[in-house]
Amino acid sequence: MQFNDILGQDVLKKELIKQANSSRLHHAHMFVGKMGFGTLAVALAFVQYLFCENKNENDSCGECPQCKKVGTLNHPDVHYTFPTFKDKQKSEELIPSFRNMVSEKKAIFDTNDWLSEHKEKNLKIRNVEIQEILNTFNTYSLEGGFRVQVIWMVEMLEKEINKILKILEEPNPDSLFILVAQSTDFILPTVLSRCNIHKLKKHQNETLSHYIQEIEPGISENKLRPILTFADGDQIAALRYLDDMEQEDSIENTVLSFLRGTVNFEKRPSKNINELIETALFVANQKREYQILFLEHLNHFFSELVVFKFTQTSTAQENYQKALQYFSAQVEVDQIEFAQQEIDKIYSIVDTPALSKFYFISLALKLCKAMSRKEFLIHHKYL
Ligand SMILES: [Zn+2]
């Protein structure tokens, strides 16, 4: 991975190169940000730059033996630890799959991709990794340079394994920690304080727009705008939205059917209810990644609705505009907040391979009540 392979993040790339070339390189680096901002990719490019034998002031060479080994995740002095799926399962077992994913997706992937690839659930960095990580730092480097331990999704460490982070307090010379996290919320302050933290910024719309136009030359402005709004600077979200648009049965249409079903709940027109239940069952029968996207799109619709209520403008796709106009006249902000809370509740438990129909029907009925002012007020009165 070279810096040049990664979208944007120019300021951070420059800063990392400066640090790599300084005589006092910090021994622990933490890269923080959504994976769609390029967080893992930047961390890997940094490691490659450190090892490169022919680096210049902008990037590693990509050609020397060190670059080749680091770039294919085959360097004997660079160790990778990441979340696995089963108790006592070591990263080592899954390294071929991790290598493939880094290579195919240019390190732009997140835990959803990782779970989907393996059709698994229950992600954690297991306690059994402790000894592996200690070994990394207790042995001499094989090629005479740095010994590097990369930990992807460090916030997913099981409790016990936090012990190994004690090494951060007494680093060996020439050993480097490269920690990669989506957020620092669950990381101990004592760990954070010992790391040089690099925060990745979300991509600018202009950057993402160029990127999408390269993948989809000639894409219309009408199609591009909602992608950028949905993605909110996240490359992975942009790609997912783009993929979805190309499907005949797009998630946007499913979201619209779902929303149509919540209309006029108190009068209970059977056509609407049927459509709602059918849609809920349809989503419940899809794979986990579809369900997550559906929930993201649904949540996004309600965020757009809040904006629309106050500004009467929206960057949403044309087929969303009518729904925005309709719901904007029907619901108040407190109802929207309630709807989003209900969506978030389901979102936070999507750790099973696929959610059952119970969750989606229950969500459907809650949204019905949330979208009707009368039902909403009754519901809250008795809460
Ligand atoms: Zn090189």
Short mmCIF file of C-alpha atoms and ligand atoms in Angstrom, two decimals:
data_model
loop_
_atom_site.label_atom_id
_atom_site.label_comp_id
_atom_site.label_asym_id
_atom_site.label_seq_id
_atom_site.Cartn_x
_atom_site.Cartn_y
_atom_site.Cartn_z
CA MET A 1 0.00 0.00 0.00
CA GLN A 2 1.40 3.37 -1.02
CA PHE A 3 0.12 6.76 0.10
CA ASN A 4 -0.59 7.44 -3.54
CA ASP A 5 -3.15 4.59 -3.62
CA ILE A 6 -5.26 6.34 -0.99
CA LEU A 7 -7.89 8.98 -1.58
CA GLY A 8 -7.27 12.42 -0.03
CA GLN A 9 -5.86 12.74 3.52
CA ASP A 10 -3.03 14.89 2.11
CA VAL A 11 -2.25 16.79 5.32
CA LEU A 12 -2.00 13.59 7.34
CA LYS A 13 0.14 11.87 4.70
CA LYS A 14 2.62 14.75 4.80
CA GLU A 15 2.72 14.72 8.59
CA LEU A 16 3.33 10.94 8.66
CA ILE A 17 6.18 11.22 6.17
CA LYS A 18 7.72 13.96 8.27
CA GLN A 19 7.49 11.80 11.39
CA ALA A 20 8.85 8.74 9.59
CA ASN A 21 11.92 10.70 8.52
CA SER A 22 12.55 12.27 11.91
CA SER A 23 15.16 10.78 14.20
CA ARG A 24 12.70 10.52 17.07
CA LEU A 25 9.93 8.31 15.79
CA HIS A 26 7.18 7.68 18.32
CA HIS A 27 6.86 3.98 19.22
CA ALA A 28 3.05 3.81 19.25
CA HIS A 29 0.73 5.25 16.64
CA MET A 30 -3.02 5.12 16.71
CA PHE A 31 -4.99 5.81 13.53
CA VAL A 32 -8.56 6.77 14.29
CA GLY A 33 -11.50 7.23 11.94
CA LYS A 34 -14.12 5.37 9.96
CA MET A 35 -12.60 2.74 7.70
CA GLY A 36 -14.29 4.54 4.82
CA PHE A 37 -12.00 7.51 5.46
CA GLY A 38 -9.05 5.24 4.61
CA THR A 39 -7.92 4.63 8.21
CA LEU A 40 -6.51 1.12 7.74
CA ALA A 41 -5.06 2.01 4.33
CA VAL A 42 -3.16 5.02 5.68
CA ALA A 43 -1.78 2.95 8.57
CA LEU A 44 -0.54 0.27 6.16
CA ALA A 45 0.99 2.85 3.82
CA PHE A 46 2.81 4.35 6.81
CA VAL A 47 4.31 0.95 7.70
CA GLN A 48 5.40 0.41 4.11
CA TYR A 49 6.98 3.86 4.00
CA LEU A 50 8.98 3.07 7.16
CA PHE A 51 10.38 -0.11 5.63
CA CYS A 52 10.96 1.13 2.07
CA GLU A 53 14.59 1.18 0.95
CA ASN A 54 14.03 3.79 -1.77
CA LYS A 55 11.52 6.15 -0.28
CA ASN A 56 11.20 9.68 -1.54
CA GLU A 57 9.68 12.72 0.14
CA ASN A 58 6.15 11.81 -0.99
CA ASP A 59 5.85 8.06 -0.88
CA SER A 60 7.42 4.63 -0.66
CA CYS A 61 8.81 3.28 -3.94
CA GLY A 62 6.45 0.31 -4.19
CA GLU A 63 9.16 -1.70 -5.98
CA CYS A 64 11.92 -2.61 -3.53
CA PRO A 65 11.87 -6.03 -1.78
CA GLN A 66 10.80 -4.42 1.51
CA CYS A 67 7.87 -2.65 -0.16
CA LYS A 68 6.83 -5.88 -1.87
CA LYS A 69 6.88 -7.83 1.39
CA VAL A 70 5.06 -5.19 3.45
CA GLY A 71 2.64 -4.44 0.61
CA THR A 72 1.50 -8.06 0.37
CA LEU A 73 1.38 -8.44 4.16
CA ASN A 74 4.21 -10.97 3.99
CA HIS A 75 6.98 -9.19 5.87
CA PRO A 76 8.31 -11.42 8.68
CA ASP A 77 8.72 -8.44 11.03
CA VAL A 78 5.23 -7.05 10.61
CA HIS A 79 2.54 -8.84 12.58
CA TYR A 80 -1.18 -8.38 12.16
CA THR A 81 -3.85 -8.89 14.77
CA PHE A 82 -7.53 -8.32 14.04
CA PRO A 83 -10.96 -9.47 15.20
CA THR A 84 -11.81 -13.14 14.65
CA PHE A 85 -15.10 -14.99 14.89
CA LYS A 86 -14.70 -17.86 17.30
CA ASP A 87 -13.47 -18.23 20.83
CA LYS A 88 -9.70 -18.89 20.85
CA GLN A 89 -9.42 -18.27 17.12
CA LYS A 90 -6.15 -16.51 16.32
CA SER A 91 -5.68 -13.91 13.59
CA GLU A 92 -2.95 -16.15 12.18
CA GLU A 93 -5.65 -18.58 10.97
CA LEU A 94 -7.35 -15.88 8.96
CA ILE A 95 -4.33 -14.03 7.63
CA PRO A 96 -4.74 -15.37 4.04
CA SER A 97 -8.26 -14.01 3.98
CA PHE A 98 -7.14 -10.71 5.51
CA ARG A 99 -4.41 -10.40 2.88
CA ASN A 100 -6.95 -11.00 0.10
CA MET A 101 -9.30 -8.39 1.42
CA VAL A 102 -6.55 -5.79 1.80
CA SER A 103 -5.42 -6.51 -1.75
CA GLU A 104 -8.87 -6.63 -3.39
CA LYS A 105 -10.34 -3.64 -1.61
CA LYS A 106 -7.11 -1.67 -1.27
CA ALA A 107 -7.61 -1.79 2.50
CA ILE A 108 -10.91 0.10 2.21
CA PHE A 109 -13.22 -2.22 4.13
CA ASP A 110 -14.90 -2.36 7.50
CA THR A 111 -16.09 -4.97 9.99
CA ASN A 112 -19.33 -5.43 8.02
CA ASP A 113 -17.31 -6.53 4.99
CA TRP A 114 -15.16 -8.74 7.19
CA LEU A 115 -18.21 -10.43 8.75
CA SER A 116 -20.00 -10.82 5.43
CA GLU A 117 -16.98 -12.34 3.75
CA HIS A 118 -16.97 -15.10 6.36
CA LYS A 119 -20.73 -15.28 6.94
CA GLU A 120 -19.96 -14.93 10.61
CA LYS A 121 -20.89 -12.99 13.73
CA ASN A 122 -19.36 -12.24 17.09
CA LEU A 123 -16.24 -10.25 16.29
CA LYS A 124 -13.53 -9.89 18.92
CA ILE A 125 -9.80 -9.78 19.26
CA ARG A 126 -9.30 -12.84 21.42
CA ASN A 127 -7.33 -13.28 24.62
CA VAL A 128 -5.31 -16.03 22.91
CA GLU A 129 -3.53 -13.33 20.94
CA ILE A 130 -1.69 -12.15 24.06
CA GLN A 131 1.18 -14.60 23.67
CA GLU A 132 1.44 -13.92 19.93
CA ILE A 133 1.77 -10.23 20.51
CA LEU A 134 4.28 -10.66 23.32
CA ASN A 135 6.35 -12.88 21.02
CA THR A 136 6.44 -10.12 18.45
CA PHE A 137 8.18 -7.91 20.94
CA ASN A 138 10.30 -10.50 22.71
CA THR A 139 12.16 -11.73 19.67
CA TYR A 140 14.70 -10.01 17.52
CA SER A 141 13.61 -8.65 14.21
CA LEU A 142 14.39 -11.07 11.42
CA GLU A 143 15.53 -8.50 8.92
CA GLY A 144 17.30 -6.14 11.27
CA GLY A 145 14.80 -3.28 11.09
CA PHE A 146 11.65 -2.51 13.03
CA ARG A 147 9.41 -5.10 14.61
CA VAL A 148 5.88 -3.93 14.03
CA GLN A 149 2.62 -5.01 15.54
CA VAL A 150 -0.46 -3.82 13.66
CA ILE A 151 -3.79 -4.17 15.46
CA TRP A 152 -6.87 -3.50 13.35
CA MET A 153 -10.04 -2.53 15.26
CA VAL A 154 -8.18 -2.27 18.54
CA GLU A 155 -11.41 -1.28 20.30
CA MET A 156 -12.53 -4.92 19.87
CA LEU A 157 -9.94 -6.33 22.27
CA GLU A 158 -11.26 -8.70 24.88
CA LYS A 159 -10.70 -7.34 28.37
CA GLU A 160 -7.75 -9.47 29.38
CA ILE A 161 -5.80 -8.59 26.34
CA ASN A 162 -5.57 -5.01 27.49
CA LYS A 163 -2.69 -6.31 29.57
CA ILE A 164 -0.47 -6.47 26.53
CA LEU A 165 -0.90 -2.78 26.08
CA LYS A 166 1.34 -2.45 29.10
CA ILE A 167 4.14 -2.93 26.63
CA LEU A 168 3.27 0.56 25.53
CA GLU A 169 4.71 1.74 28.82
CA GLU A 170 8.06 0.02 28.38
CA PRO A 171 8.71 -0.13 24.68
CA ASN A 172 11.64 -2.04 23.28
CA PRO A 173 13.81 -0.03 20.96
CA ASP A 174 12.90 -0.57 17.32
CA SER A 175 9.49 -1.96 18.16
CA LEU A 176 6.45 -0.18 16.85
CA PHE A 177 2.78 -0.36 17.64
CA ILE A 178 0.37 0.56 14.87
CA LEU A 179 -3.14 0.64 16.27
CA VAL A 180 -6.16 1.20 14.04
CA ALA A 181 -9.56 2.12 15.47
CA GLN A 182 -12.89 3.47 14.29
CA SER A 183 -13.33 5.40 17.50
CA THR A 184 -11.51 5.96 20.78
CA ASP A 185 -14.67 5.65 22.90
CA PHE A 186 -13.86 2.20 24.28
CA ILE A 187 -10.11 2.56 24.54
CA LEU A 188 -8.52 3.07 27.93
CA PRO A 189 -7.28 6.62 28.53
CA THR A 190 -3.95 5.19 29.73
CA VAL A 191 -3.50 3.61 26.30
CA LEU A 192 -4.55 6.73 24.43
CA SER A 193 -2.15 8.88 26.39
CA ARG A 194 0.80 6.73 25.26
CA CYS A 195 -0.05 6.88 21.57
CA ASN A 196 0.61 9.40 18.93
CA ILE A 197 -2.95 9.78 17.65
CA HIS A 198 -3.65 10.43 14.00
CA LYS A 199 -7.26 11.36 13.32
CA LEU A 200 -8.54 10.81 9.82
CA LYS A 201 -10.94 13.36 8.45
CA LYS A 202 -13.96 12.52 6.37
CA HIS A 203 -13.40 12.92 2.65
CA GLN A 204 -14.48 16.15 1.04
CA ASN A 205 -17.42 15.92 -1.35
CA GLU A 206 -15.19 17.04 -4.19
CA THR A 207 -12.74 14.19 -3.55
CA LEU A 208 -15.49 11.58 -3.34
CA SER A 209 -17.20 13.04 -6.38
CA HIS A 210 -14.03 12.58 -8.51
CA TYR A 211 -13.66 9.08 -7.17
CA ILE A 212 -17.23 8.09 -8.05
CA GLN A 213 -16.90 9.62 -11.51
CA GLU A 214 -13.86 7.46 -12.12
CA ILE A 215 -15.83 4.32 -11.27
CA GLU A 216 -18.96 5.45 -13.08
CA PRO A 217 -17.95 7.81 -15.89
CA GLY A 218 -20.73 10.15 -16.99
CA ILE A 219 -22.83 9.64 -13.85
CA SER A 220 -25.53 12.33 -13.72
CA GLU A 221 -25.56 15.11 -11.16
CA ASN A 222 -28.96 13.84 -9.94
CA LYS A 223 -27.49 10.46 -9.12
CA LEU A 224 -24.26 11.82 -7.69
CA ARG A 225 -25.82 14.21 -5.18
CA PRO A 226 -27.69 11.67 -3.05
CA ILE A 227 -24.63 9.42 -2.97
CA LEU A 228 -22.52 12.22 -1.54
CA THR A 229 -25.16 13.17 1.02
CA PHE A 230 -25.62 9.58 2.14
CA ALA A 231 -21.90 8.87 2.24
CA ASP A 232 -21.05 11.94 4.32
CA GLY A 233 -17.38 11.67 3.46
CA ASP A 234 -17.21 7.89 3.81
CA GLN A 235 -15.80 6.06 0.80
CA ILE A 236 -17.30 2.70 1.82
CA ALA A 237 -20.78 4.18 2.26
CA ALA A 238 -20.49 5.86 -1.17
CA LEU A 239 -19.59 2.56 -2.81
CA ARG A 240 -22.44 0.74 -1.10
CA TYR A 241 -24.93 3.35 -2.18
CA LEU A 242 -23.64 3.24 -5.74
CA ASP A 243 -23.90 -0.56 -5.80
CA ASP A 244 -27.43 -0.37 -4.50
CA MET A 245 -28.50 2.11 -7.20
CA GLU A 246 -27.45 -0.37 -9.81
CA GLN A 247 -29.73 -3.07 -8.40
CA GLU A 248 -33.18 -3.30 -9.93
CA ASP A 249 -34.72 -3.88 -6.55
CA SER A 250 -32.87 -1.05 -4.84
CA ILE A 251 -32.91 -0.43 -1.14
CA GLU A 252 -34.30 3.03 -1.79
CA ASN A 253 -37.43 1.46 -3.27
CA THR A 254 -37.71 -0.93 -0.35
CA VAL A 255 -37.41 2.01 2.06
CA LEU A 256 -40.16 3.83 0.16
CA SER A 257 -42.48 0.81 0.33
CA PHE A 258 -41.77 0.54 4.02
CA LEU A 259 -42.52 4.21 4.59
CA ARG A 260 -45.68 4.09 2.47
CA GLY A 261 -46.87 1.31 4.75
CA THR A 262 -46.62 3.55 7.82
CA VAL A 263 -49.01 6.14 6.42
CA ASN A 264 -52.45 6.66 7.96
CA PHE A 265 -51.94 4.03 10.59
CA GLU A 266 -54.90 5.08 12.70
CA LYS A 267 -57.25 4.48 9.76
CA ARG A 268 -55.50 1.18 9.06
CA PRO A 269 -56.08 0.92 5.33
CA SER A 270 -55.36 -2.72 4.65
CA LYS A 271 -53.39 -1.99 1.48
CA ASN A 272 -50.83 0.01 3.43
CA ILE A 273 -50.51 -2.49 6.22
CA ASN A 274 -50.10 -5.31 3.74
CA GLU A 275 -47.36 -3.44 1.94
CA LEU A 276 -45.65 -2.70 5.24
CA ILE A 277 -45.71 -6.29 6.48
CA GLU A 278 -44.64 -7.60 3.08
CA THR A 279 -41.70 -5.20 3.03
CA ALA A 280 -40.74 -6.02 6.61
CA LEU A 281 -40.78 -9.74 5.79
CA PHE A 282 -38.81 -9.12 2.61
CA VAL A 283 -36.07 -7.32 4.57
CA ALA A 284 -36.11 -9.99 7.28
CA ASN A 285 -35.41 -12.61 4.60
CA GLN A 286 -32.34 -10.79 3.24
CA LYS A 287 -28.75 -11.23 4.22
CA ARG A 288 -27.30 -9.31 7.11
CA GLU A 289 -25.47 -6.75 4.96
CA TYR A 290 -28.70 -5.89 3.15
CA GLN A 291 -30.47 -5.43 6.47
CA ILE A 292 -27.75 -3.09 7.71
CA LEU A 293 -27.92 -1.03 4.53
CA PHE A 294 -31.71 -0.92 4.79
CA LEU A 295 -31.49 0.46 8.33
CA GLU A 296 -28.84 2.98 7.26
CA HIS A 297 -31.01 4.15 4.38
CA LEU A 298 -34.08 4.38 6.58
CA ASN A 299 -32.17 6.41 9.15
CA HIS A 300 -30.77 8.58 6.39
CA PHE A 301 -34.28 9.28 5.14
CA PHE A 302 -35.29 10.61 8.55
CA SER A 303 -32.16 12.78 8.77
CA GLU A 304 -33.06 14.22 5.38
CA LEU A 305 -36.59 14.76 6.64
CA VAL A 306 -35.37 16.94 9.52
CA VAL A 307 -33.34 19.06 7.08
CA PHE A 308 -36.29 19.26 4.71
CA LYS A 309 -38.66 20.35 7.46
CA PHE A 310 -36.50 23.35 8.26
CA THR A 311 -35.18 24.30 4.83
CA GLN A 312 -37.68 22.80 2.36
CA THR A 313 -34.69 21.69 0.32
CA SER A 314 -33.05 18.33 -0.07
CA THR A 315 -30.30 16.66 -2.03
CA ALA A 316 -32.18 13.33 -2.01
CA GLN A 317 -33.00 11.34 -5.12
CA GLU A 318 -36.08 12.40 -7.03
CA ASN A 319 -38.14 9.46 -5.82
CA TYR A 320 -37.47 10.46 -2.21
CA GLN A 321 -38.58 14.06 -2.76
CA LYS A 322 -42.30 13.26 -2.77
CA ALA A 323 -41.99 11.18 0.38
CA LEU A 324 -40.08 14.03 2.06
CA GLN A 325 -42.78 16.52 1.12
CA TYR A 326 -45.51 14.21 2.38
CA PHE A 327 -43.94 13.31 5.72
CA SER A 328 -42.67 16.83 6.31
CA ALA A 329 -46.28 18.03 6.37
CA GLN A 330 -47.42 15.11 8.53
CA VAL A 331 -44.85 14.75 11.30
CA GLU A 332 -43.07 16.86 13.88
CA VAL A 333 -39.40 16.66 14.84
CA ASP A 334 -40.10 14.75 18.07
CA GLN A 335 -41.76 11.99 16.03
CA ILE A 336 -38.73 11.80 13.75
CA GLU A 337 -36.42 11.59 16.76
CA PHE A 338 -38.47 8.75 18.14
CA ALA A 339 -38.37 6.91 14.81
CA GLN A 340 -34.59 7.28 14.66
CA GLN A 341 -34.20 6.00 18.20
CA GLU A 342 -36.20 2.91 17.29
CA ILE A 343 -34.03 2.32 14.22
CA ASP A 344 -30.87 2.80 16.31
CA LYS A 345 -32.09 0.22 18.82
CA ILE A 346 -32.25 -2.44 16.12
CA TYR A 347 -29.03 -1.24 14.56
CA SER A 348 -27.19 -1.75 17.84
CA ILE A 349 -28.17 -5.42 18.01
CA VAL A 350 -27.29 -6.40 14.45
CA ASP A 351 -24.67 -8.80 15.71
CA THR A 352 -26.53 -11.87 14.54
CA PRO A 353 -25.98 -13.19 10.99
CA ALA A 354 -29.39 -11.89 9.99
CA LEU A 355 -32.15 -10.38 12.06
CA SER A 356 -35.38 -12.28 12.25
CA LYS A 357 -38.76 -11.08 11.04
CA PHE A 358 -39.72 -10.24 14.60
CA TYR A 359 -37.40 -7.21 14.63
CA PHE A 360 -38.58 -5.77 11.35
CA ILE A 361 -42.27 -6.23 12.00
CA SER A 362 -41.82 -4.73 15.44
CA LEU A 363 -39.92 -1.79 13.92
CA ALA A 364 -42.62 -1.40 11.26
CA LEU A 365 -45.36 -1.15 13.86
CA LYS A 366 -43.38 1.27 16.02
CA LEU A 367 -42.79 3.53 13.02
CA CYS A 368 -46.49 3.38 12.18
CA LYS A 369 -47.23 4.74 15.62
CA ALA A 370 -44.44 7.29 15.38
CA MET A 371 -45.67 8.65 12.05
CA SER A 372 -49.20 9.29 13.29
CA ARG A 373 -49.38 12.33 15.58
CA LYS A 374 -52.35 10.92 17.44
CA GLU A 375 -50.80 7.50 18.06
CA PHE A 376 -47.47 9.11 18.93
CA LEU A 377 -49.00 11.28 21.63
CA ILE A 378 -50.98 8.36 23.08
CA HIS A 379 -47.86 6.20 23.13
CA HIS A 380 -45.83 8.84 24.95
CA LYS A 381 -48.50 9.61 27.45
CA TYR A 382 -48.33 6.05 28.74
CA LEU A 383 -44.58 5.59 28.54
ZN ZN B 1 10.30 0.57 -1.49
#
